[in-house]
PDB file of C-alpha atoms and ligand atoms in Angstrom:
ATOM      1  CA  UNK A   1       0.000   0.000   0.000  1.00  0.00           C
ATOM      2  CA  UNK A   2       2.425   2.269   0.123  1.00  0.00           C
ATOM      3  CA  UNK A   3       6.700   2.337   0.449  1.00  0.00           C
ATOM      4  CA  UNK A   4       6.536   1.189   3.982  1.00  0.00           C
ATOM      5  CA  UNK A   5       5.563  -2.739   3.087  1.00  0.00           C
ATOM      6  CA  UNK A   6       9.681  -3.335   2.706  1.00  0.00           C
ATOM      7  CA  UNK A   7      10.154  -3.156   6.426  1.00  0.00           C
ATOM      8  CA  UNK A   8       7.762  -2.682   8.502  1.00  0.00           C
ATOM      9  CA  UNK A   9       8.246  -1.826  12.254  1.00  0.00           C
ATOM     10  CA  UNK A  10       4.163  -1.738  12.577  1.00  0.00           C
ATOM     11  CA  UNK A  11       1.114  -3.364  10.730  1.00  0.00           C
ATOM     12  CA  UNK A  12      -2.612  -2.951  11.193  1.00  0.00           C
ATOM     13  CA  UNK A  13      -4.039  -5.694   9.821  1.00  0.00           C
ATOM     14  CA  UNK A  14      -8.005  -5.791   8.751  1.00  0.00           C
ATOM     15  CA  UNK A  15      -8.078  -4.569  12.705  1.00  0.00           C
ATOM     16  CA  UNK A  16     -12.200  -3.669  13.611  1.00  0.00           C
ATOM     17  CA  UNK A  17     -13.023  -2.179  16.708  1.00  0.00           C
ATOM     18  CA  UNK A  18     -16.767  -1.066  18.052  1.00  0.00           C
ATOM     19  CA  UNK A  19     -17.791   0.215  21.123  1.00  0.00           C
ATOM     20  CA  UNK A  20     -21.077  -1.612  21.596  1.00  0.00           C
ATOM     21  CA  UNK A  21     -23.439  -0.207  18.104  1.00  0.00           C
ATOM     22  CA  UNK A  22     -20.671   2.301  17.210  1.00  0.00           C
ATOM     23  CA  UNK A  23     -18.464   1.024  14.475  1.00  0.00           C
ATOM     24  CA  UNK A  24     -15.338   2.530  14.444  1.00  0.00           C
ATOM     25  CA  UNK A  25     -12.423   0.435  12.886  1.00  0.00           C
ATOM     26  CA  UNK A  26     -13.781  -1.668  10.341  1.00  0.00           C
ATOM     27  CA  UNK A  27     -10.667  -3.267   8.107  1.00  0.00           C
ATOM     28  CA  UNK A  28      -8.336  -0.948   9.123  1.00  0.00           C
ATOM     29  CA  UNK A  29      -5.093  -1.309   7.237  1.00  0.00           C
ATOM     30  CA  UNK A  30      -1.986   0.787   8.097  1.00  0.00           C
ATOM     31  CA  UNK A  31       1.728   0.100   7.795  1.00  0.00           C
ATOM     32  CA  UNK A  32       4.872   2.297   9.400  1.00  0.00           C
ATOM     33  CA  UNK A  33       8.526   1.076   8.572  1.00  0.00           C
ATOM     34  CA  UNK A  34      11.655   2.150  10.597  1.00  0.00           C
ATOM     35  CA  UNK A  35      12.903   5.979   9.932  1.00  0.00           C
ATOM     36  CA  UNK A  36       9.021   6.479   8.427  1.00  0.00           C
ATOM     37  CA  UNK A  37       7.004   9.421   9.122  1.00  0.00           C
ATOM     38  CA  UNK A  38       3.530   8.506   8.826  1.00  0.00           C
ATOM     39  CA  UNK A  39       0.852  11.097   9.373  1.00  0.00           C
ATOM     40  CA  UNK A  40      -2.943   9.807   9.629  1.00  0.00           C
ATOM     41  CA  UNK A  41      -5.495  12.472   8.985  1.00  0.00           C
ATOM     42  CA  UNK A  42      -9.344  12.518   9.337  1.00  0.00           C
ATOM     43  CA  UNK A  43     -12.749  14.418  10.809  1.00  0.00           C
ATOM     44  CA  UNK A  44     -13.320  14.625  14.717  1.00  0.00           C
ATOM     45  CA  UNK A  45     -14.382  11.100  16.259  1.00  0.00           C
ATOM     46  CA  UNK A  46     -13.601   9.072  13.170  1.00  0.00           C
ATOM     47  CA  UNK A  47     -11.192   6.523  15.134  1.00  0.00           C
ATOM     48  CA  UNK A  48      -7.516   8.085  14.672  1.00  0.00           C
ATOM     49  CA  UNK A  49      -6.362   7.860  18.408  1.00  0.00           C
ATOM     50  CA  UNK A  50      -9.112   4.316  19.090  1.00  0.00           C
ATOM     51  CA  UNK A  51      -5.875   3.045  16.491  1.00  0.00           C
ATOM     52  CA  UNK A  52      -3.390   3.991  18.367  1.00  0.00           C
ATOM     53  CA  UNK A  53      -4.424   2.654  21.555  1.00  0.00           C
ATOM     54  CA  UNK A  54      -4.987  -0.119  19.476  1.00  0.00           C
ATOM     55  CA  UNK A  55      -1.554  -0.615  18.748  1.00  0.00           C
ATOM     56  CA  UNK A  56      -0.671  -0.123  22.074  1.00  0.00           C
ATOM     57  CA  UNK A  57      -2.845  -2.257  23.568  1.00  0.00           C
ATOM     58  CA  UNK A  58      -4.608  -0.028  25.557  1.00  0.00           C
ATOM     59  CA  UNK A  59      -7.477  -0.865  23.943  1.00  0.00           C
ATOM     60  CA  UNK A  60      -8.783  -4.718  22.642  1.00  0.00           C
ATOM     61  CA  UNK A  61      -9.166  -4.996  18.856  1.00  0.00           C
ATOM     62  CA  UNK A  62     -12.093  -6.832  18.426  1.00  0.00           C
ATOM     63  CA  UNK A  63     -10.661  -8.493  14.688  1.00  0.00           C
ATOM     64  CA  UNK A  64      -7.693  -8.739  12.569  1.00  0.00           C
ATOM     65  CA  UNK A  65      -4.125  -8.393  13.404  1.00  0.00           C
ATOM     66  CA  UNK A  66      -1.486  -6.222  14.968  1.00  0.00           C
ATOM     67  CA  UNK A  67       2.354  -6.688  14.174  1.00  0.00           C
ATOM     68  CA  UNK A  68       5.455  -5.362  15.349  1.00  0.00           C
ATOM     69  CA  UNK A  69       8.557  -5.806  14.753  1.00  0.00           C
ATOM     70  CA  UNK A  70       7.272  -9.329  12.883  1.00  0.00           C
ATOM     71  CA  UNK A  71       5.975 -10.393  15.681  1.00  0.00           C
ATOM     72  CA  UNK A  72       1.586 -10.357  16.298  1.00  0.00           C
ATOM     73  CA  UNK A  73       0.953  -8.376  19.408  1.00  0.00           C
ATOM     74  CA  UNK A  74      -1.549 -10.766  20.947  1.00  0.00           C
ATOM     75  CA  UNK A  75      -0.720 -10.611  24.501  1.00  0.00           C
ATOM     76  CA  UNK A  76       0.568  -9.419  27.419  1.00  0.00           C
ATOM     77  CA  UNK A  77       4.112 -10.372  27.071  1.00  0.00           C
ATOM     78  CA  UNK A  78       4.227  -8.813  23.326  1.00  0.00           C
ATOM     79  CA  UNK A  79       2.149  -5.787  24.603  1.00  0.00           C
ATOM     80  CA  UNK A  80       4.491  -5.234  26.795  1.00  0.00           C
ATOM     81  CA  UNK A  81       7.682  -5.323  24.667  1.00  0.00           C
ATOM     82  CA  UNK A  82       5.413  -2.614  22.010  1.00  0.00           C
ATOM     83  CA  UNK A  83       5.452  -0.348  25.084  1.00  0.00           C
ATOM     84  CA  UNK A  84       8.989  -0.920  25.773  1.00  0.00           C
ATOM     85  CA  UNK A  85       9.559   0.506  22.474  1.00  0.00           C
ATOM     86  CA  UNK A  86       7.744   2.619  22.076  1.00  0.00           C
ATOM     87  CA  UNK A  87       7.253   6.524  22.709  1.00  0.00           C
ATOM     88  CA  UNK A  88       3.870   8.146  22.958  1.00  0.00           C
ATOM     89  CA  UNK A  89       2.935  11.921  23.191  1.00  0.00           C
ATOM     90  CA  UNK A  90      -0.755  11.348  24.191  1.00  0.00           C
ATOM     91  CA  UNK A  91      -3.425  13.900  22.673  1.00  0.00           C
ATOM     92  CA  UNK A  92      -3.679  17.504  25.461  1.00  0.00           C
ATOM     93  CA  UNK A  93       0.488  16.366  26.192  1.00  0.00           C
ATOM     94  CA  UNK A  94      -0.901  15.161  29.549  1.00  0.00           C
ATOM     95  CA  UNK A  95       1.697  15.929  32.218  1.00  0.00           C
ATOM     96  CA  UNK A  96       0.886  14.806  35.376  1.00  0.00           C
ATOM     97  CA  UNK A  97       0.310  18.291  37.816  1.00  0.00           C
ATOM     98  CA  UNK A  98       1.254  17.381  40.945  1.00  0.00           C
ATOM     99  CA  UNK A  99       4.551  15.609  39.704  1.00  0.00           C
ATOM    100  CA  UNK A 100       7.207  18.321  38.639  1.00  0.00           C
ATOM    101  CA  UNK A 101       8.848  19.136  35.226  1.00  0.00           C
ATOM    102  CA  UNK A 102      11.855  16.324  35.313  1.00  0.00           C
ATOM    103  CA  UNK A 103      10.002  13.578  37.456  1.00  0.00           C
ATOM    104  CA  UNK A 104       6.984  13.700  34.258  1.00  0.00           C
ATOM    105  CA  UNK A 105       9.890  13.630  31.709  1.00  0.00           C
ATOM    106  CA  UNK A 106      12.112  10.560  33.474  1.00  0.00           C
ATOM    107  CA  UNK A 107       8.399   8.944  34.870  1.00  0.00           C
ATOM    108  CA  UNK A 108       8.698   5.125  33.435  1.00  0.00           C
ATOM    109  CA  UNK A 109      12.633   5.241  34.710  1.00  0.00           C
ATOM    110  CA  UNK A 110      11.908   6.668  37.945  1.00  0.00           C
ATOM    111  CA  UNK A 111       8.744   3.911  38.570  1.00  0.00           C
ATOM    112  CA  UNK A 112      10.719   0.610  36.628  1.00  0.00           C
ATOM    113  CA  UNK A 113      13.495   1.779  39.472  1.00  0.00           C
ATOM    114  CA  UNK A 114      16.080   0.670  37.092  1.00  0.00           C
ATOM    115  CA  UNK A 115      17.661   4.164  37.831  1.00  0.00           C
ATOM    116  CA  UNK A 116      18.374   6.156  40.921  1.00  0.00           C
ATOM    117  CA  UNK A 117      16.643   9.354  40.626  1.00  0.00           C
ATOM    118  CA  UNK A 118      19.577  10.936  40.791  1.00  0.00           C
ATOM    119  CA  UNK A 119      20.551   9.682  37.493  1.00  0.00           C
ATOM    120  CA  UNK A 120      17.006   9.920  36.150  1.00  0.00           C
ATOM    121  CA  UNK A 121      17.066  13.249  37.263  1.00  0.00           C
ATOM    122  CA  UNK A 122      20.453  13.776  35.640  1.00  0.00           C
ATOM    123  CA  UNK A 123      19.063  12.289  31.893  1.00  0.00           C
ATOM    124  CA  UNK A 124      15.707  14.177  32.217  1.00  0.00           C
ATOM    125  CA  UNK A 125      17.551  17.495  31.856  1.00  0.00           C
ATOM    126  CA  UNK A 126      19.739  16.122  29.252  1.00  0.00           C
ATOM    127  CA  UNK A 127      16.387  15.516  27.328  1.00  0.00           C
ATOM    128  CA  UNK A 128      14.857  18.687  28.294  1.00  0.00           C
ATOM    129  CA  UNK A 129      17.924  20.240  26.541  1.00  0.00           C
ATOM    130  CA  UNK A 130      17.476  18.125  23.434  1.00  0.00           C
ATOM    131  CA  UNK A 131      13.725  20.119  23.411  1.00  0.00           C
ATOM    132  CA  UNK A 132      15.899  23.410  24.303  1.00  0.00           C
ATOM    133  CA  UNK A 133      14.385  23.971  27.636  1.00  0.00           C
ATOM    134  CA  UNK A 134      16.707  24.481  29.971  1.00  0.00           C
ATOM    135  CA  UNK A 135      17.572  22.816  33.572  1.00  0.00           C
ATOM    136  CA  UNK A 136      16.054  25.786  35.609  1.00  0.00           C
ATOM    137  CA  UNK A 137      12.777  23.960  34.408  1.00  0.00           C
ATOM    138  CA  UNK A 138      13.764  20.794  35.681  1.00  0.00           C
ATOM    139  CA  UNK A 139      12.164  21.548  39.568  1.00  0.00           C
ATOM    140  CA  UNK A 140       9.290  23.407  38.142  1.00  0.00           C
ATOM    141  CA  UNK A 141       5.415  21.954  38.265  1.00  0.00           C
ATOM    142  CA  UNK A 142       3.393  21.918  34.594  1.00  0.00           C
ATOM    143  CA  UNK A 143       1.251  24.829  34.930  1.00  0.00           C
ATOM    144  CA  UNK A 144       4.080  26.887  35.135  1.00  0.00           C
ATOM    145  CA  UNK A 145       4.907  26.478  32.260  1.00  0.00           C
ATOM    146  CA  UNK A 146       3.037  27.910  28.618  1.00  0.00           C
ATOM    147  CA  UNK A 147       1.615  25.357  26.432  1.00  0.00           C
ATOM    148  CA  UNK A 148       4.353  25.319  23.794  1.00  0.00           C
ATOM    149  CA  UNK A 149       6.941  24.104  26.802  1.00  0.00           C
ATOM    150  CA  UNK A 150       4.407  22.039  28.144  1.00  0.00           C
ATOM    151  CA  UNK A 151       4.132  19.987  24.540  1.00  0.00           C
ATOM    152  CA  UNK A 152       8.207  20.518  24.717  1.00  0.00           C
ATOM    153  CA  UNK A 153       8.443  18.649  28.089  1.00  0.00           C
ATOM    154  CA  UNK A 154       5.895  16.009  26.774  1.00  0.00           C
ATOM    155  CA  UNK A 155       7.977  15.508  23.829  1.00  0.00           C
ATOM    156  CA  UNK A 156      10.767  15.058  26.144  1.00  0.00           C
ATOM    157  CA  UNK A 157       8.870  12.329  27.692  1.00  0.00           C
ATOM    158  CA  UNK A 158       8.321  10.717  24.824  1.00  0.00           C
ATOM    159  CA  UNK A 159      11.966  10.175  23.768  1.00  0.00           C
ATOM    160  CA  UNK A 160      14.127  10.081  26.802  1.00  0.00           C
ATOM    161  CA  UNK A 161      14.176   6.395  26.438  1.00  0.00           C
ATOM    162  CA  UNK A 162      15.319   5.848  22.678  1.00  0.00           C
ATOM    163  CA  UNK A 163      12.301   4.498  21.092  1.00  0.00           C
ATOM    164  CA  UNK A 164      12.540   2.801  17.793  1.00  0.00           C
ATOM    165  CA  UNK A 165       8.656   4.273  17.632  1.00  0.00           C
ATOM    166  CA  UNK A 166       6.840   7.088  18.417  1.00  0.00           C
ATOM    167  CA  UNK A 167       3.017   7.993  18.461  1.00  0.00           C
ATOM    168  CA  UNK A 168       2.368  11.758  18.892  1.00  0.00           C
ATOM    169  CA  UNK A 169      -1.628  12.362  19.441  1.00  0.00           C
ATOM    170  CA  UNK A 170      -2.224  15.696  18.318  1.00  0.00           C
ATOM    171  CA  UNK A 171       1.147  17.454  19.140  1.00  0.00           C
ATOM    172  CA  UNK A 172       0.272  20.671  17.754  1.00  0.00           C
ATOM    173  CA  UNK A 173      -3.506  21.175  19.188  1.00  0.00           C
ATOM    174  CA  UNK A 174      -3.844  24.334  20.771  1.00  0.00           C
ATOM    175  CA  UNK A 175      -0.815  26.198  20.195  1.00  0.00           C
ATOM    176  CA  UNK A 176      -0.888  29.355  18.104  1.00  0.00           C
ATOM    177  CA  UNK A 177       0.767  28.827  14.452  1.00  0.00           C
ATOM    178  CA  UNK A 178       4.252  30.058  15.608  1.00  0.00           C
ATOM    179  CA  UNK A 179       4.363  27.887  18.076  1.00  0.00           C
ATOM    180  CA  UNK A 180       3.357  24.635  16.889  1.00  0.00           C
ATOM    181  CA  UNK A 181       5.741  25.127  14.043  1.00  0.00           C
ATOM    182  CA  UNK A 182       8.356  25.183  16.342  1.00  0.00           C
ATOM    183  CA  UNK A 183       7.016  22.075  18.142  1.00  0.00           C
ATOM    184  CA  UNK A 184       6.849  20.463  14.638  1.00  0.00           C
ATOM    185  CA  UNK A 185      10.439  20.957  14.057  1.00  0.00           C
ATOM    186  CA  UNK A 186      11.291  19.686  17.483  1.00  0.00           C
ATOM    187  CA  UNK A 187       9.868  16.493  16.480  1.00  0.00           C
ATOM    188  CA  UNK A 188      11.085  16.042  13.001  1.00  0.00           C
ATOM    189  CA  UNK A 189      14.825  16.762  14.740  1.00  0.00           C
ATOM    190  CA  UNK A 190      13.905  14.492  17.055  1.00  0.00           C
ATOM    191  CA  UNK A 191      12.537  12.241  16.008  1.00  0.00           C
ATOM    192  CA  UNK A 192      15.516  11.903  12.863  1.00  0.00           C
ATOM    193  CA  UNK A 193      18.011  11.939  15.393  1.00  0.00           C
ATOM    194  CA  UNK A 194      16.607   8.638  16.948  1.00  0.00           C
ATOM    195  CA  UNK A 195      16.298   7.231  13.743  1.00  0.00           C
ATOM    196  CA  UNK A 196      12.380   5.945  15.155  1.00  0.00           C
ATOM    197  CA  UNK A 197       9.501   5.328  13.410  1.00  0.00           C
ATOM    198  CA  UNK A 198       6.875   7.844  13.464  1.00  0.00           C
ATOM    199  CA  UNK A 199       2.890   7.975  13.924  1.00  0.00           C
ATOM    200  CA  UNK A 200       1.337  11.611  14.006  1.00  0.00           C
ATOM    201  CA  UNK A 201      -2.117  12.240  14.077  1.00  0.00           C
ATOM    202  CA  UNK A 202      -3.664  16.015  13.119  1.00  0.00           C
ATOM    203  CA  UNK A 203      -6.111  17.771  11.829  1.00  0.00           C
ATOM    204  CA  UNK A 204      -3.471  20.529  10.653  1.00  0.00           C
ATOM    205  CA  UNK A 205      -2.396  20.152   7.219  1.00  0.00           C
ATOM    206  CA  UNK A 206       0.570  22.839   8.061  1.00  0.00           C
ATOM    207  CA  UNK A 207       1.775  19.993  10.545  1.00  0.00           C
ATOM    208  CA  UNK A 208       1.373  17.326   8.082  1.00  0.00           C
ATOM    209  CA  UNK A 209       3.348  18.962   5.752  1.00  0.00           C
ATOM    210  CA  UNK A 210       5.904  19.724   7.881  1.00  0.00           C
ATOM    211  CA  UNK A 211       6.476  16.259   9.431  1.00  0.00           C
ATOM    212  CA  UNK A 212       4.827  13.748   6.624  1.00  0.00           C
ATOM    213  CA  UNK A 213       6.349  11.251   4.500  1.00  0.00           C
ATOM    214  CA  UNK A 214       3.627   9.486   3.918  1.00  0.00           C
ATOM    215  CA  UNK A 215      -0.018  10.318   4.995  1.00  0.00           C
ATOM    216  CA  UNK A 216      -3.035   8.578   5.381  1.00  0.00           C
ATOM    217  CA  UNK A 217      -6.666   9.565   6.028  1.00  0.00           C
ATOM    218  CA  UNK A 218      -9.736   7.408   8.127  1.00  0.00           C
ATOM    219  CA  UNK A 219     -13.235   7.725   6.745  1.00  0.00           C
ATOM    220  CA  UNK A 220     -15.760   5.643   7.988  1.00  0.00           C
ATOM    221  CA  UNK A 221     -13.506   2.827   9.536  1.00  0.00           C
ATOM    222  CA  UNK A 222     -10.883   2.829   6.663  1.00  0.00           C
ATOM    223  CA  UNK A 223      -8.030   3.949   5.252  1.00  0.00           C
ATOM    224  CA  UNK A 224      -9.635   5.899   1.733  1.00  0.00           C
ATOM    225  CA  UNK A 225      -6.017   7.092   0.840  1.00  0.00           C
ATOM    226  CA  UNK A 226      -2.518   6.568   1.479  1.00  0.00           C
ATOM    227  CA  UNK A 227       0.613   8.217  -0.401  1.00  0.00           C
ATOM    228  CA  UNK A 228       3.733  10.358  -0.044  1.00  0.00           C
ATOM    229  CA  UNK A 229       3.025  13.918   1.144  1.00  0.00           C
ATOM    230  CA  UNK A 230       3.621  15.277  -2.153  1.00  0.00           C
ATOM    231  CA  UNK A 231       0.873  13.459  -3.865  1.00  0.00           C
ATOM    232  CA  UNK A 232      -1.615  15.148  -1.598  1.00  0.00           C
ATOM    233  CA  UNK A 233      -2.822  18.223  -3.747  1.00  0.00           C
ATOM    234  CA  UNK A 234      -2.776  16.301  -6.898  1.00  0.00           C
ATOM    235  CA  UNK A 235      -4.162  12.666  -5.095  1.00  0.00           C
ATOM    236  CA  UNK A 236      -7.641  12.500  -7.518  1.00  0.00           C
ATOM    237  CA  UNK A 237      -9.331  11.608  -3.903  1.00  0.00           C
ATOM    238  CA  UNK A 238     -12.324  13.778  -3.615  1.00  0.00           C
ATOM    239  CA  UNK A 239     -12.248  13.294   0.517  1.00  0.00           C
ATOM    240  CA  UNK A 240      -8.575  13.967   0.552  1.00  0.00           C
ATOM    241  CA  UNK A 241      -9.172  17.144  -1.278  1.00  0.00           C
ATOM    242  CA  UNK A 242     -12.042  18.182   0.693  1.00  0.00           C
ATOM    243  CA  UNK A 243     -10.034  17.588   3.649  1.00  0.00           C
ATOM    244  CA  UNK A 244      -6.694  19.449   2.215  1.00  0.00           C
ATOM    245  CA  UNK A 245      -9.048  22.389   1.322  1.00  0.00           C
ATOM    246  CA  UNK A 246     -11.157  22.297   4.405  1.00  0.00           C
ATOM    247  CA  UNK A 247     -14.244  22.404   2.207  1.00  0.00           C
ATOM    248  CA  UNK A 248     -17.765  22.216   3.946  1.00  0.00           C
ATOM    249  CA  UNK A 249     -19.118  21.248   0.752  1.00  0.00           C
ATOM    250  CA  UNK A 250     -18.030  17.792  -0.506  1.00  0.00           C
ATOM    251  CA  UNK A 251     -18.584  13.687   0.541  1.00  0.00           C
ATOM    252  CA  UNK A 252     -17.313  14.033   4.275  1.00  0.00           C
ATOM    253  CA  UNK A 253     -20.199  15.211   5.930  1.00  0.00           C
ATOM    254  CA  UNK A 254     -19.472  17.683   9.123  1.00  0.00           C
ATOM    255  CA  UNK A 255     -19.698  16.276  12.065  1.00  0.00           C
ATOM    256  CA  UNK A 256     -22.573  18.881  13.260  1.00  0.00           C
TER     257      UNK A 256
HETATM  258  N1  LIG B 301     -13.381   3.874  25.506  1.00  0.00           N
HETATM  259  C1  LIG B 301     -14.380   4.213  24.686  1.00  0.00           C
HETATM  260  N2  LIG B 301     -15.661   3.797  24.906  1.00  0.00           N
HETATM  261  C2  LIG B 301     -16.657   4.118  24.066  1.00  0.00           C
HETATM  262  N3  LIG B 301     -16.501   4.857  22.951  1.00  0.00           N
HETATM  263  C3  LIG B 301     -15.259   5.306  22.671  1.00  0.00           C
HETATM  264  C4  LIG B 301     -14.139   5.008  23.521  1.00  0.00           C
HETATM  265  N4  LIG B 301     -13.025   5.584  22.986  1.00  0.00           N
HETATM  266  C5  LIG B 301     -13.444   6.206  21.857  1.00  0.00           C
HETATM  267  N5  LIG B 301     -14.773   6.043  21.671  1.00  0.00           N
HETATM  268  C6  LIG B 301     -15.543   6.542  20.528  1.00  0.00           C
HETATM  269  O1  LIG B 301     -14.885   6.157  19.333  1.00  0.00           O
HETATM  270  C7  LIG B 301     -14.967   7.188  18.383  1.00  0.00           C
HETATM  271  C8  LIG B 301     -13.589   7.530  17.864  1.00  0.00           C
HETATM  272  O2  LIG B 301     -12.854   8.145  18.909  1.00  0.00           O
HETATM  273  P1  LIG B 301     -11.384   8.709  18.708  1.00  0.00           P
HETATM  274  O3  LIG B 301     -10.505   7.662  18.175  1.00  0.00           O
HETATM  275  O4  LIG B 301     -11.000   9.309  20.026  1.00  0.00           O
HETATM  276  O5  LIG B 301     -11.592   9.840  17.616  1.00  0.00           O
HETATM  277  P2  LIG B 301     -10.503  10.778  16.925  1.00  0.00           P
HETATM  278  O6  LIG B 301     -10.452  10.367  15.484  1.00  0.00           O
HETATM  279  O7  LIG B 301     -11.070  12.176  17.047  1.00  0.00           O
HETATM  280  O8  LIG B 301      -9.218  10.599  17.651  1.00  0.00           O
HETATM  281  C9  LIG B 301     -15.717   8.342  19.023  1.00  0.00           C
HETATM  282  O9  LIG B 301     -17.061   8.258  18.630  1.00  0.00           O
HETATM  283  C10 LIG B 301     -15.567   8.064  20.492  1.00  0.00           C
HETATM  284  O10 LIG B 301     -16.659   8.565  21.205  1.00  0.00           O
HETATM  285 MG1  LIG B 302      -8.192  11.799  18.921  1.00  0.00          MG
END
């Protein structure tokens, strides 16, 4: 389906997933290989982050498969090891308030206690640096901080540990335009450096231009479209172009 069969870090396989009459995932076929950035797009509610906790296995697929790495992620041991792997910058960022800056960024190594929290403490600024924020930040709590350094800190989160994947939820929602281009660079640098797989969801196309390599858009349980970012003003899809446009008028209905 598209350049990412060769090698694969993640498949969706024919996955379905309802929530009692609501139909959400029905076939839904996605593919992510290593050093990919994959950007899924669709309307409010249509299933983008149901699929990623999917994936994750914070949510039960009802049918089809899930693969990583080659292997099918069918329970708890392999859920586990996706987890391991894997980097997530969950939709709002998150943080948890009464926990400050560097004890949200270094939170799985402070609770796995493979680290003293000296040394966690020690690698959390590191990473804070990597987002440019610097260590006087370290000690403070989240809503100190403005929203673009709060989606900096939760970006921080999401790689201190070296992921060879990374699912970022929204990463741009709710900061102004200058802003969440700067948190879109952060993560393509980022996200490069590591050399990691990458799963973005928006609704902004400026964001999916700036971090895409391939995109893909959910309608009504499936993927519609999937293709290099440069194929998406010319893609002869009449729902990508209504979404690219932001059109009222076309086959996507708004969700009213
Ligand atoms: N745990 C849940 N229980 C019931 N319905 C859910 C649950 N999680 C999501 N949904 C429903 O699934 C649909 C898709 O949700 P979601 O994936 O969050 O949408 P989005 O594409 O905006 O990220 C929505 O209608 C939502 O209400
Ligand atoms: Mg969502």
């Amino acid at each position: 389906m598209t350049q990412s069969a060769n090698n694969p870090i993640l498949e969706l396989r024919d996955v379905v997933k309802s929530f009692g009459s609501k139909h959400i995932l029905q076939g839904l076929n996605l593919s992510v290989s290593r050093g990919e950035s994959l950007v899924i797009i669709g309307g409010s509610g249509t299933g983008k982050s149901v699929s990623l906790k999917c994936a994750l296995g914070l949510l039960k697929h009802d049918a089809g498969e899930i693969v990583f790495d080659g292997k099918p992620v069918k329970d708890q041991k392999s859920v586990e090891d996706v987890r391991e792997r894997t980097g997530m910058l969950f939709q709002g960022g998150a943080l948890f308030d009464s926990l400050k800056i560097w004890e949200n960024v270094a939170f799985t190594k402070i609770n796995t206690g493979k680290v003293s929290r000296k040394i966690a403490k020690q690698e959390a600024i590191e990473t804070l640096a990597k987002v440019r924020l610097g260590a006087s930040v370290a000690d403070q709590y989240p809503s100190e901080l403005s929203g673009g350094m709060q989606k900096r800190v939760a970006l921080a989160r999401a790689i201190i540990d070296k992921p060879e994947m990374i699912f970022f939820d929204e990463p741009t929602t709710g900061l102004d335009p200058i802003t969440a281009d700067a948190v879109n660079d952060l993560i393509v640098e980022q996200v490069k450096a590591l050399g990691a797989a990458a799963v973005t969801i928006t609704h902004d196309m400026a964001s999916v231009r700036k971090i895409a390599d391939t995109v893909a858009m959910l309608y009504e349980g499936k993927i519609i479209w999937c293709g290099p970012v440069d194929r998406l003003d010319d893609s002869g899809n009449e729902y990508i172009d209504q979404f690219v446009h932001g059109r009222a008028q076309g086959p996507i209905q708004p969700a009213m």
